[in-house]
Coordinates of N, CA and C in Angstrom, one line a residue:
H23 N 65.7 138.7 150.0 CA 65.0 137.8 149.0 C 65.6 136.4 149.1
T24 N 67.0 136.3 149.1 CA 67.6 135.0 149.1 C 67.3 134.3 150.4
I25 N 67.2 135.0 151.5 CA 66.9 134.3 152.8 C 65.5 133.7 152.7
S26 N 64.5 134.4 152.1 CA 63.2 133.9 152.0 C 63.2 132.6 151.1
L27 N 64.1 132.6 150.1 CA 64.2 131.4 149.3 C 64.7 130.2 150.1
V28 N 65.7 130.5 151.0 CA 66.2 129.5 151.8 C 65.1 128.9 152.7
L29 N 64.4 129.8 153.4 CA 63.3 129.4 154.3 C 62.2 128.7 153.6
S30 N 61.9 129.0 152.4 CA 60.8 128.4 151.7 C 61.2 127.2 150.9
S31 N 62.4 126.7 151.0 CA 62.9 125.6 150.2 C 62.1 124.3 150.7
R32 N 61.7 123.5 149.7 CA 60.9 122.3 150.0 C 61.8 121.0 149.9
T33 N 63.0 121.2 149.2 CA 63.8 120.0 149.1 C 65.2 120.4 149.6
I34 N 66.0 119.4 149.9 CA 67.4 119.6 150.4 C 68.2 120.3 149.3
D35 N 68.0 119.9 148.0 CA 68.7 120.5 146.9 C 68.3 121.9 146.7
A36 N 67.1 122.3 146.9 CA 66.6 123.7 146.8 C 67.2 124.5 147.9
F37 N 67.2 123.8 149.1 CA 67.7 124.5 150.3 C 69.2 124.8 150.1
H38 N 70.0 123.8 149.6 CA 71.4 124.0 149.4 C 71.7 125.0 148.3
E39 N 70.9 125.1 147.3 CA 71.1 126.0 146.2 C 70.8 127.5 146.7
A40 N 69.7 127.6 147.4 CA 69.3 128.9 148.0 C 70.3 129.4 149.0
A41 N 70.8 128.5 149.9 CA 71.8 128.8 150.9 C 73.1 129.2 150.3
S42 N 73.5 128.5 149.3 CA 74.7 128.9 148.6 C 74.6 130.3 147.9
A43 N 73.5 130.5 147.3 CA 73.3 131.8 146.7 C 73.3 133.0 147.8
A44 N 72.7 132.7 148.9 CA 72.7 133.7 150.0 C 74.1 133.9 150.5
I45 N 74.9 132.9 150.7 CA 76.3 133.0 151.2 C 77.1 133.8 150.2
I46 N 77.0 133.5 148.9 CA 77.7 134.2 147.8 C 77.3 135.7 147.8
E47 N 76.0 136.0 147.9 CA 75.5 137.3 147.9 C 76.1 138.1 149.1
Y48 N 76.1 137.4 150.3 CA 76.6 138.0 151.5 C 78.1 138.3 151.4
C49 N 78.9 137.4 150.9 CA 80.3 137.6 150.7 C 80.6 138.7 149.7
D50 N 79.9 138.8 148.6 CA 80.1 139.8 147.7 C 79.8 141.2 148.3
K51 N 78.7 141.3 149.1 CA 78.4 142.5 149.8 C 79.5 142.9 150.8
L52 N 80.0 141.9 151.5 CA 81.1 142.2 152.5 C 82.3 142.7 151.8
K53 N 82.7 142.0 150.7 CA 83.9 142.5 149.9 C 83.7 143.9 149.4
S54 N 82.5 144.2 148.9 CA 82.2 145.5 148.4 C 82.3 146.6 149.5
L55 N 81.8 146.3 150.7 CA 81.9 147.2 151.8 C 83.3 147.4 152.3
A56 N 84.1 146.3 152.3 CA 85.5 146.4 152.7 C 86.3 147.2 151.7
K57 N 86.0 147.1 150.4 CA 86.7 147.8 149.3 C 86.3 149.3 149.5
E58 N 85.0 149.6 149.7 CA 84.6 151.0 149.9 C 85.3 151.6 151.1
K59 N 85.4 150.9 152.2 CA 86.1 151.4 153.4 C 87.6 151.6 153.1
T60 N 88.2 150.7 152.3 CA 89.6 150.9 152.0 C 89.8 152.1 151.1
D61 N 88.9 152.2 150.1 CA 89.0 153.4 149.2 C 88.8 154.7 149.9
N62 N 87.8 154.7 150.8 CA 87.6 155.9 151.6 C 88.9 156.3 152.4
K63 N 89.5 155.3 153.0 CA 90.7 155.5 153.8 C 91.8 156.0 152.9
A64 N 91.9 155.4 151.7 CA 93.0 155.9 150.8 C 92.8 157.3 150.4
Y65 N 91.5 157.7 150.1 CA 91.3 159.0 149.7 C 91.4 160.0 150.8
R66 N 91.1 159.6 152.0 CA 91.3 160.4 153.2 C 92.8 160.7 153.4
I67 N 93.6 159.6 153.2 CA 95.1 159.8 153.4 C 95.6 160.8 152.3
C68 N 95.2 160.6 151.1 CA 95.7 161.5 150.0 C 95.2 162.9 150.2
E69 N 94.0 163.0 150.7 CA 93.4 164.4 151.0 C 94.3 165.1 152.1
Y70 N 94.6 164.3 153.1 CA 95.5 164.9 154.2 C 96.8 165.3 153.6
I71 N 97.4 164.5 152.7 CA 98.7 164.9 152.1 C 98.5 166.2 151.3
Q72 N 97.5 166.2 150.5 CA 97.2 167.4 149.6 C 97.1 168.7 150.5
T73 N 96.5 168.5 151.7 CA 96.3 169.7 152.5 C 97.6 170.1 153.3
H74 N 98.4 169.1 153.6 CA 99.6 169.4 154.4 C 100.9 169.2 153.7
F75 N 101.0 169.2 152.4 CA 102.2 168.9 151.7 C 103.3 170.0 151.9
M76 N 102.9 171.2 152.4 CA 103.8 172.3 152.7 C 104.4 172.1 154.1
D77 N 104.0 171.2 154.9 CA 104.5 171.0 156.2 C 106.0 170.5 156.2
Y78 N 106.8 171.0 157.0 CA 108.2 170.5 157.1 C 108.3 169.0 157.4
D79 N 107.5 168.6 158.4 CA 107.6 167.2 158.8 C 106.4 166.5 158.3
L80 N 106.5 166.0 157.0 CA 105.4 165.3 156.4 C 105.9 163.8 156.2
S81 N 106.5 163.3 157.2 CA 107.1 162.0 157.1 C 105.9 161.0 157.2
L82 N 106.2 159.8 156.8 CA 105.2 158.7 156.9 C 104.8 158.5 158.3
D83 N 105.7 158.5 159.3 CA 105.4 158.3 160.7 C 104.5 159.4 161.2
S84 N 104.8 160.7 160.8 CA 103.9 161.8 161.4 C 102.5 161.7 160.8
I85 N 102.4 161.3 159.6 CA 101.0 161.2 159.0 C 100.3 160.0 159.6
A86 N 101.1 158.9 159.8 CA 100.5 157.7 160.4 C 100.0 158.0 161.8
G87 N 100.7 158.7 162.6 CA 100.3 159.1 163.9 C 99.1 160.0 163.9
K88 N 99.0 160.9 163.0 CA 97.9 161.8 163.0 C 96.6 161.2 162.5
L89 N 96.8 160.2 161.5 CA 95.6 159.6 161.0 C 95.3 158.2 161.6
N90 N 96.1 157.8 162.5 CA 96.0 156.5 163.2 C 95.9 155.4 162.2
V91 N 96.9 155.4 161.3 CA 97.1 154.3 160.3 C 98.5 153.8 160.3
Q92 N 98.8 152.8 159.6 CA 100.2 152.3 159.5 C 100.9 153.0 158.3
S93 N 102.2 153.2 158.4 CA 103.0 153.8 157.4 C 102.8 153.0 156.0
S94 N 102.7 151.7 156.1 CA 102.5 150.9 154.9 C 101.1 151.2 154.3
D95 N 100.1 151.6 155.1 CA 98.8 152.0 154.6 C 98.9 153.3 153.8
I96 N 99.8 154.2 154.2 CA 100.0 155.4 153.5 C 100.6 155.2 152.1
R97 N 101.7 154.4 152.1 CA 102.4 154.1 150.9 C 101.4 153.4 149.9
T98 N 100.6 152.4 150.4 CA 99.7 151.7 149.5 C 98.6 152.7 149.0
A99 N 98.0 153.5 149.9 CA 97.0 154.4 149.6 C 97.4 155.4 148.5
V100 N 98.6 156.0 148.7 CA 99.1 156.9 147.7 C 99.3 156.3 146.4
Y101 N 99.9 155.1 146.4 CA 100.1 154.4 145.1 C 98.8 154.0 144.4
N102 N 97.8 153.5 145.2 CA 96.5 153.1 144.6 C 95.8 154.3 144.0
V103 N 95.8 155.4 144.7 CA 95.1 156.6 144.2 C 95.8 157.4 143.1
T104 N 97.1 157.5 143.3 CA 97.8 158.4 142.3 C 98.7 157.6 141.3
G105 N 99.0 156.4 141.6 CA 100.0 155.6 140.8 C 101.4 156.0 141.0
M106 N 101.6 156.8 142.1 CA 103.0 157.3 142.4 C 103.5 156.8 143.7
K107 N 104.8 156.8 143.9 CA 105.3 156.5 145.2 C 105.1 157.7 146.1
Y108 N 105.1 157.5 147.4 CA 104.8 158.5 148.4 C 105.7 159.7 148.2
T109 N 107.0 159.5 148.2 CA 107.9 160.7 148.1 C 107.7 161.4 146.7
D110 N 107.5 160.6 145.7 CA 107.3 161.3 144.4 C 106.0 162.1 144.4
Y111 N 105.0 161.6 145.0 CA 103.7 162.4 145.1 C 103.9 163.7 145.9
V112 N 104.5 163.6 147.0 CA 104.7 164.8 147.8 C 105.6 165.8 147.0
T113 N 106.6 165.3 146.4 CA 107.5 166.2 145.6 C 106.7 166.8 144.5
S114 N 105.9 166.0 143.8 CA 105.1 166.6 142.7 C 104.2 167.7 143.2
L115 N 103.5 167.5 144.3 CA 102.7 168.6 144.9 C 103.5 169.8 145.2
R116 N 104.6 169.6 145.8 CA 105.5 170.7 146.2 C 106.0 171.5 144.9
M117 N 106.4 170.8 143.9 CA 107.0 171.4 142.7 C 105.9 172.2 142.0
E118 N 104.7 171.6 141.9 CA 103.6 172.3 141.2 C 103.2 173.6 142.0
Y119 N 103.2 173.5 143.3 CA 102.9 174.7 144.1 C 104.1 175.8 144.0
A120 N 105.3 175.3 144.0 CA 106.5 176.2 143.8 C 106.3 176.9 142.5
K121 N 106.0 176.2 141.4 CA 105.8 176.9 140.1 C 104.7 177.9 140.1
K122 N 103.6 177.6 140.8 CA 102.5 178.5 141.0 C 102.9 179.8 141.7
L123 N 103.7 179.6 142.8 CA 104.1 180.7 143.5 C 105.1 181.6 142.7
M124 N 105.9 181.0 141.9 CA 106.9 181.7 141.1 C 106.1 182.5 140.0
A125 N 105.0 182.0 139.5 CA 104.3 182.6 138.5 C 103.4 183.8 139.0
E126 N 102.9 183.6 140.2 CA 102.0 184.5 140.8 C 102.5 185.6 141.7
Q127 N 103.7 185.3 142.3 CA 104.2 186.2 143.4 C 105.7 186.4 143.1
K128 N 106.2 187.5 143.6 CA 107.6 187.9 143.5 C 108.3 187.5 144.9
L129 N 108.5 186.2 145.0 CA 109.2 185.7 146.2 C 110.6 185.3 145.9
S130 N 111.5 185.2 146.9 CA 112.8 184.7 146.6 C 112.8 183.2 146.6
V131 N 113.8 182.6 146.1 CA 113.9 181.2 146.1 C 113.9 180.6 147.5
A132 N 114.5 181.3 148.4 CA 114.5 180.9 149.8 C 113.1 180.9 150.4
D133 N 112.3 182.0 150.1 CA 110.9 182.1 150.6 C 110.0 181.0 150.0
I134 N 110.2 180.7 148.7 CA 109.5 179.6 148.1 C 109.8 178.3 148.7
S135 N 111.1 178.0 148.9 CA 111.6 176.8 149.5 C 110.9 176.6 150.8
E136 N 110.9 177.6 151.6 CA 110.2 177.6 153.0 C 108.7 177.4 152.8
A137 N 108.1 178.1 151.9 CA 106.7 178.0 151.7 C 106.2 176.6 151.3
I138 N 107.0 175.8 150.6 CA 106.6 174.5 150.2 C 107.1 173.4 151.1
G139 N 107.7 173.7 152.2 CA 108.1 172.7 153.2 C 109.5 172.2 153.2
Y140 N 110.4 172.9 152.5 CA 111.8 172.5 152.5 C 112.6 173.4 153.4
S141 N 113.4 172.9 154.3 CA 114.2 173.7 155.2 C 115.5 174.1 154.6
S142 N 115.9 173.3 153.5 CA 117.2 173.6 152.9 C 116.9 174.1 151.5
V143 N 117.4 175.3 151.2 CA 117.2 176.0 149.9 C 118.0 175.2 148.9
S144 N 119.2 174.7 149.2 CA 120.0 174.0 148.2 C 119.3 172.7 147.8
Y145 N 118.7 172.0 148.8 CA 117.9 170.8 148.5 C 116.8 171.1 147.6
F146 N 116.0 172.2 147.9 CA 114.9 172.6 147.0 C 115.4 172.9 145.6
I147 N 116.5 173.6 145.4 CA 117.0 173.9 144.1 C 117.4 172.6 143.4
R148 N 118.0 171.7 144.0 CA 118.4 170.4 143.4 C 117.1 169.6 143.0
I149 N 116.2 169.5 143.9 CA 114.9 168.8 143.5 C 114.2 169.5 142.4
F150 N 114.1 170.8 142.5 CA 113.4 171.6 141.4 C 114.0 171.3 140.1
K151 N 115.4 171.4 140.0 CA 116.1 171.1 138.8 C 115.9 169.7 138.3
E152 N 115.9 168.7 139.2 CA 115.7 167.3 138.8 C 114.3 167.2 138.1
N153 N 113.3 167.9 138.7 CA 111.9 167.7 138.2 C 111.6 168.6 137.0
T154 N 112.2 169.7 136.8 CA 111.8 170.6 135.7 C 112.9 170.8 134.7
G155 N 114.1 170.4 135.0 CA 115.2 170.6 134.1 C 115.9 172.0 134.1
T156 N 115.4 172.8 135.0 CA 116.0 174.2 135.2 C 116.0 174.5 136.6
T157 N 116.8 175.6 137.0 CA 116.8 176.0 138.4 C 115.6 176.9 138.6
P158 N 115.3 177.1 139.9 CA 114.2 178.0 140.2 C 114.4 179.4 139.7
A159 N 115.7 179.9 139.8 CA 116.0 181.3 139.4 C 115.7 181.4 137.9
K160 N 116.2 180.5 137.1 CA 116.0 180.5 135.6 C 114.5 180.4 135.3
Y161 N 113.8 179.5 136.0 CA 112.4 179.4 135.8 C 111.6 180.7 136.1
M162 N 112.0 181.3 137.2 CA 111.3 182.6 137.5 C 111.6 183.7 136.4
K163 N 112.9 183.7 135.9 CA 113.2 184.6 134.9 C 112.4 184.4 133.6
E164 N 112.3 183.1 133.2 CA 111.5 182.7 132.1 C 110.1 183.1 132.2
I165 N 109.5 182.9 133.4 CA 108.1 183.3 133.7 C 107.9 184.8 133.5
R166 N 108.8 185.5 134.1 CA 108.7 187.0 134.1 C 108.9 187.5 132.6
T167 N 109.8 186.9 131.9 CA 110.0 187.3 130.5 C 108.8 187.0 129.7
F168 N 108.2 185.8 129.9 CA 107.0 185.4 129.2 C 105.8 186.4 129.5
K169 N 105.7 186.7 130.8 CA 104.6 187.7 131.2 C 104.8 189.0 130.6
T170 N 106.1 189.5 130.6 CA 106.4 190.8 130.0 C 106.0 190.8 128.5
N171 N 106.4 189.7 127.8 CA 106.2 189.6 126.4 C 104.7 189.5 126.1
M172 N 104.0 188.8 126.9 CA 102.5 188.6 126.7 C 101.8 190.0 127.0
G173 N 102.3 190.7 128.0 CA 101.7 192.0 128.2 C 101.9 193.0 127.1
S174 N 103.1 193.0 126.5 CA 103.4 193.9 125.3 C 102.6 193.4 124.1
T175 N 102.3 192.1 124.0 CA 101.6 191.6 122.8 C 100.1 192.1 122.9
F176 N 99.6 192.1 124.2 CA 98.2 192.6 124.3 C 98.0 194.1 124.2
Q177 N 99.1 194.8 124.4 CA 99.1 196.3 124.4 C 99.1 196.8 122.9
E178 N 99.6 196.0 122.0 CA 99.8 196.4 120.6 C 98.5 196.4 119.9

């Protein structure tokens, strides 16, 4: 539409006004497409992390190599999508999954640590306690006590 206005302009002022409008419209569309591409890239990066958070080597460099992006792109994408730093995001995914495993399965702390991508059980225990305020063993005991109490409540 704006191109036809440019071509049908009868005066230099009308031509200038129509051409300016066409350029602004083109630039806005270009910005919109660039933002859409960036958003898609950011969501693709976060989706990859959500799928692979249990991997031992989930370093920025390994993800960058697999997704053909820069490490800085990963940090930026994670922050823009989640509002969290990369390491905080991965840790939160791992901690939530650890709590889910503790609630649903009877696994050892070592098995849970391994299942969520930590090679060191002591590191997992420390990170879990920092994030939840309790150790994995105490958390599992509380979950089991709660389930037992809930089961007896429903039986009455």
